[in-house]
Coordinates of C-alpha atoms in Angstrom, one line a residue:
M1 CA 0.0 0.0 0.0
A2 CA 1.4 3.4 -1.0
A3 CA 2.5 5.7 1.8
Q4 CA 1.1 9.2 1.9
A5 CA 3.3 12.3 2.0
P6 CA 2.0 14.9 4.5
A7 CA 0.2 17.9 3.1
K8 CA 2.3 21.1 2.9
R9 CA 1.3 23.8 5.2
Q10 CA 1.4 27.5 4.1
I11 CA 1.9 30.0 6.9
K12 CA -1.4 31.6 7.5
V13 CA -1.1 35.4 7.3
D14 CA -4.4 35.9 9.0
T15 CA -3.2 33.8 11.9
L16 CA 0.0 35.9 12.1
F17 CA -1.9 39.2 12.2
A18 CA -4.6 37.9 14.5
G19 CA -2.0 36.7 16.9
G20 CA -0.2 40.0 16.9
I21 CA -3.3 42.1 17.3
S22 CA -4.7 39.9 20.1
G23 CA -1.4 40.1 22.0
A24 CA -1.3 43.9 21.8
C25 CA -4.9 44.3 23.0
A26 CA -4.4 41.9 25.9
R27 CA -1.1 43.5 27.0
T28 CA -2.3 47.1 26.9
A29 CA -5.4 46.1 28.9
T30 CA -3.2 44.6 31.7
A31 CA -0.2 47.0 31.5
P32 CA -0.8 48.5 35.0
L33 CA -0.6 45.1 36.6
D34 CA 2.4 44.1 34.6
R35 CA 4.3 47.2 35.7
V36 CA 3.5 46.6 39.3
K37 CA 4.5 42.9 39.0
I38 CA 7.9 43.8 37.6
L39 CA 8.5 46.5 40.3
M40 CA 7.7 43.9 43.0
Q41 CA 9.9 41.2 41.4
T42 CA 12.9 43.5 41.2
Q43 CA 12.7 45.8 44.2
R44 CA 15.2 43.9 46.3
L45 CA 17.9 44.6 43.7
T46 CA 16.9 48.2 42.8
S47 CA 16.6 49.2 46.5
G48 CA 20.1 48.0 47.3
G49 CA 18.9 45.5 49.8
G50 CA 16.8 48.1 51.8
S51 CA 13.2 47.7 52.9
D52 CA 10.5 46.9 50.4
K53 CA 9.0 49.9 48.7
Y54 CA 6.1 47.9 47.4
T55 CA 4.4 45.7 50.0
G56 CA 1.3 44.6 48.3
L57 CA -0.7 44.8 45.0
W58 CA -3.1 47.7 46.0
Q59 CA -0.4 49.6 47.9
A60 CA 1.9 49.3 44.8
L61 CA -0.9 50.5 42.4
N62 CA -1.6 53.5 44.7
R63 CA 2.0 54.4 45.1
V64 CA 2.7 54.3 41.3
L65 CA -0.4 56.4 40.8
R66 CA 0.7 58.9 43.4
E67 CA 4.3 59.2 42.3
D68 CA 3.9 59.0 38.5
G69 CA 0.2 59.5 37.7
V70 CA -1.8 57.4 35.4
K71 CA 1.0 57.4 32.8
G72 CA 3.2 55.6 35.3
Y73 CA 1.0 52.5 34.8
F74 CA 1.8 52.5 31.1
R75 CA 5.5 53.3 31.4
G76 CA 7.3 51.0 28.9
N77 CA 4.1 49.9 27.3
L78 CA 5.1 51.1 23.8
A79 CA 8.2 49.0 24.0
N80 CA 6.1 46.3 25.4
C81 CA 3.6 46.3 22.5
I82 CA 6.4 46.6 20.0
R83 CA 7.7 43.3 21.5
V84 CA 4.4 41.7 22.1
I85 CA 3.0 42.0 18.6
P86 CA 5.8 40.0 16.9
Y87 CA 6.1 37.8 20.0
S88 CA 2.4 36.8 20.1
A89 CA 2.2 36.6 16.3
T90 CA 5.2 34.2 16.2
Q91 CA 3.7 32.0 18.9
F92 CA 0.3 31.5 17.2
V93 CA 1.6 30.9 13.7
T94 CA 4.4 28.6 14.9
F95 CA 2.0 26.5 17.0
D96 CA -0.4 26.3 14.1
Y97 CA 2.3 25.2 11.7
C98 CA 3.9 22.6 14.1
K99 CA 0.5 21.2 15.0
H100 CA -0.3 20.7 11.3
V101 CA 3.0 19.0 10.8
V102 CA 2.4 16.6 13.7
T103 CA -1.1 15.7 12.6
S104 CA 0.1 15.2 9.0
Y105 CA 2.8 12.7 10.0
T106 CA 0.6 10.9 12.6
S107 CA -2.5 10.8 10.3
K108 CA -4.6 11.8 13.3
D109 CA -7.2 14.5 13.6
Q110 CA -5.9 15.8 16.9
P111 CA -2.4 15.7 18.5
T112 CA -1.8 14.2 21.9
I113 CA -1.2 16.3 25.0
V114 CA 2.5 15.6 24.8
Q115 CA 2.6 16.6 21.1
R116 CA 0.7 19.8 21.9
L117 CA 3.2 20.6 24.6
A118 CA 6.1 20.1 22.1
C119 CA 4.4 22.3 19.6
G120 CA 3.8 25.0 22.2
A121 CA 7.5 24.8 23.4
C122 CA 8.6 25.3 19.8
A123 CA 6.4 28.3 19.5
G124 CA 7.7 29.8 22.8
I125 CA 11.4 29.2 21.8
C126 CA 11.0 30.8 18.4
A127 CA 9.1 33.8 19.8
S128 CA 11.6 34.3 22.6
F129 CA 14.7 34.2 20.3
A130 CA 13.0 36.7 18.0
T131 CA 11.9 39.3 20.5
H132 CA 14.2 38.9 23.6
P133 CA 16.0 42.2 23.2
L134 CA 12.7 44.0 23.2
D135 CA 11.8 42.2 26.5
V136 CA 15.0 43.5 28.1
I137 CA 14.3 47.0 26.9
R138 CA 10.7 46.8 28.4
T139 CA 12.0 45.5 31.7
R140 CA 14.7 48.3 32.0
L141 CA 12.1 51.0 31.1
A142 CA 9.7 49.7 33.7
V143 CA 12.3 49.6 36.5
Q144 CA 14.9 52.3 35.8
A145 CA 13.3 55.8 36.0
E146 CA 16.5 57.4 34.6
L147 CA 15.9 55.9 31.2
T148 CA 13.9 58.4 29.0
G149 CA 12.7 56.2 26.2
I150 CA 13.4 53.2 23.9
G151 CA 16.3 54.9 22.1
H152 CA 18.0 55.9 25.3
T153 CA 17.5 52.3 26.6
V154 CA 19.0 50.8 23.5
T155 CA 22.0 53.1 23.7
T156 CA 22.5 52.3 27.4
L157 CA 22.3 48.5 26.8
W158 CA 24.7 48.7 23.8
S159 CA 27.3 50.5 25.9
E160 CA 27.0 47.8 28.6
G161 CA 27.9 45.0 26.3
G162 CA 26.4 45.2 22.8
V163 CA 24.5 42.1 21.6
Q164 CA 25.3 40.2 24.8
A165 CA 23.6 42.8 26.9
M166 CA 20.6 42.7 24.6
Y167 CA 20.2 39.0 25.2
K168 CA 21.0 39.1 28.9
G169 CA 18.8 36.6 30.8
L170 CA 18.0 34.6 27.7
G171 CA 18.6 31.3 29.5
P172 CA 16.0 31.8 32.2
T173 CA 13.7 33.4 29.7
L174 CA 13.7 30.3 27.6
A175 CA 13.5 28.1 30.7
S176 CA 10.4 30.0 31.9
L177 CA 8.6 31.1 28.7
A178 CA 9.0 27.9 26.7
P179 CA 7.2 25.8 29.4
F180 CA 4.6 28.6 29.9
V181 CA 3.8 28.9 26.3
A182 CA 3.8 25.1 25.9
I183 CA 1.4 24.6 28.8
N184 CA -0.7 27.6 27.8
F185 CA -1.3 26.5 24.2
A186 CA -1.6 22.8 25.1
A187 CA -4.1 23.5 27.8
Y188 CA -6.2 25.8 25.6
D189 CA -6.1 23.5 22.6
T190 CA -7.0 20.5 24.7
L191 CA -9.9 22.3 26.3
K192 CA -11.1 23.5 22.9
A193 CA -10.8 20.0 21.3
H194 CA -12.7 18.6 24.3
F195 CA -15.6 21.0 24.4
F196 CA -15.8 22.0 20.7
P197 CA -14.6 19.0 18.6
G198 CA -15.5 20.8 15.4
G199 CA -12.7 23.3 16.0
N200 CA -14.8 26.5 16.0
V201 CA -15.6 28.2 19.3
P202 CA -19.2 29.5 19.3
Q203 CA -19.8 33.2 18.8
G204 CA -19.7 35.2 22.0
P205 CA -16.8 35.9 24.4
L206 CA -17.6 33.7 27.3
Y207 CA -16.3 30.4 25.9
S208 CA -12.9 31.6 24.8
L209 CA -12.5 33.9 27.8
G210 CA -13.1 31.0 30.2
M211 CA -10.8 28.6 28.4
G212 CA -8.1 31.2 28.0
A213 CA -8.3 32.2 31.7
T214 CA -8.1 28.5 32.8
A215 CA -5.1 27.8 30.5
G216 CA -3.3 30.9 31.9
I217 CA -3.8 29.9 35.5
I218 CA -2.4 26.5 34.9
A219 CA 0.6 27.8 33.0
Q220 CA 1.6 30.6 35.3
T221 CA 1.4 28.5 38.5
A222 CA 3.9 26.1 37.1
C223 CA 6.3 28.7 35.7
Y224 CA 6.3 31.8 37.9
P225 CA 9.5 31.2 39.8
L226 CA 11.6 31.2 36.6
D227 CA 9.9 34.4 35.5
T228 CA 11.0 36.1 38.7
I229 CA 14.6 34.9 38.0
R230 CA 14.7 36.1 34.4
R231 CA 13.4 39.6 35.4
R232 CA 16.2 39.9 38.0
M233 CA 18.9 38.7 35.6
Q234 CA 17.8 41.3 33.0
L235 CA 18.7 44.1 35.4
K236 CA 21.9 46.1 35.2
G237 CA 25.0 44.5 36.7
K238 CA 25.9 40.9 37.3
N239 CA 23.6 40.0 40.2
Y240 CA 23.7 36.2 39.8
K241 CA 26.3 33.8 38.3
S242 CA 23.7 31.5 36.7
T243 CA 20.0 30.5 36.9
L244 CA 20.9 27.9 39.6
D245 CA 22.8 30.5 41.6
A246 CA 19.8 32.9 41.4
I247 CA 17.5 30.2 42.7
Q248 CA 19.8 29.4 45.6
T249 CA 20.5 33.0 46.5
I250 CA 16.9 34.0 46.5
I251 CA 15.8 31.1 48.7
K252 CA 18.7 31.7 51.0
T253 CA 18.1 35.5 51.5
E254 CA 14.4 35.8 51.0
G255 CA 13.0 32.3 51.5
S256 CA 11.0 30.2 49.0
L257 CA 8.3 32.9 48.8
G258 CA 10.9 35.2 47.3
L259 CA 10.5 33.2 44.1
Y260 CA 6.8 34.1 44.1
R261 CA 7.1 37.9 44.7
G262 CA 4.4 39.7 42.7
I263 CA 2.4 36.6 42.0
S264 CA -0.8 38.2 43.1
A265 CA -0.4 41.0 40.6
N266 CA 0.7 38.4 38.0
T267 CA -2.3 36.2 38.6
L268 CA -4.7 39.2 38.2
K269 CA -2.8 40.1 35.1
V270 CA -2.5 36.6 33.5
I271 CA -6.1 35.7 33.9
P272 CA -7.5 38.7 31.9
N273 CA -4.4 38.9 29.6
N274 CA -4.7 35.3 28.5
A275 CA -8.5 35.4 28.3
I276 CA -8.5 38.6 26.2
R277 CA -5.8 37.3 23.9
W278 CA -7.6 34.1 23.1
M279 CA -11.0 35.9 22.8
V280 CA -9.6 38.5 20.4
F281 CA -7.8 35.8 18.4
E282 CA -10.8 33.5 18.1
H283 CA -13.0 36.5 17.1
L284 CA -10.6 37.7 14.4
K285 CA -10.0 34.2 13.0
Q286 CA -13.8 33.6 12.7
S287 CA -14.5 37.0 11.2
P288 CA -15.3 36.8 7.5
A289 CA -14.2 40.4 7.0
F290 CA -10.9 39.8 8.7
K291 CA -10.2 36.7 6.6
Q292 CA -11.1 38.6 3.4
L293 CA -8.2 41.1 4.1
F294 CA -5.7 38.3 3.8
V295 CA -7.4 36.0 1.2
R296 CA -4.7 36.8 -1.5
F297 CA -1.9 35.8 1.0
N298 CA -3.4 32.7 2.5
V299 CA -2.4 30.1 -0.1
A300 CA -4.4 26.9 0.2
E301 CA -2.8 23.8 1.6
T302 CA -1.3 21.5 -0.9
P303 CA -3.5 18.3 -1.1
E304 CA -2.0 15.1 -0.1
K305 CA -0.4 13.1 -2.9
P306 CA 0.5 9.5 -2.9
A307 CA 4.2 8.8 -2.6
P308 CA 5.7 7.4 -5.8
Q309 CA 5.5 3.6 -5.9
T310 CA 8.5 1.4 -6.6
N311 CA 8.1 -1.6 -8.8
R312 CA 8.7 -4.8 -7.0
V313 CA 10.3 -7.8 -8.7

């Protein structure tokens, strides 16, 4: 019996744009919580070991408002969106492509949970490599008040070590974001396949909001400690020798809870962020008007063709 070659998958341009737009919408909506989370994660280093400036979520939100006004909540958000748009777009289109490759080779309608995790990890790694310098810029802008903008931050980073400074903290970034993206995409895709086997989430925001929030909670609970470490390693100076040294130092000086600093702000950020991102993505992907914008770019998949047969003697 002739073997079948897997169908070729064209990168879907509407998936690329829907992923980028959904990421920007979600990040902007939760920018105040993201700023507070980063401030709480990094304050032990920025304060020089002094007493904590931010003692809780609401206290931190009020203090930022009092000291910097409403604009303080959105400090670094432009750099954040410049990073998030390609970051989110790369995640969605890579996961879609990898998932198709897996199902083509296994000849199954749906991948297994392990395969979904692998596809999500690939998506997270590709997105992180592509946008890590922008993540470093965003972190510096959120923490260091002396930096006046993206250009100033880039100049400062370049003077500190060039490309190496731009990719500072890449190790813990990959270690934290690859599992987060893997679990997030795998959880959402599994929930979607279970409740909506046809593949299309019904119109209305509640379904995608609920599945997105659930996937986000699962992913962030598993990966938050490494997120704290990567934020600290992105700061100016050599604070830790390695990821392992950072874990040991934080536990020794701050206790195990030091790894979870800012998790309350992060939880309140991740739930709406992930929910909004998936909701916007699903809405755009199912919108005929949105699809029509990219119809000339979305080349149809190549149909499966039988592999050439060899004559047997």
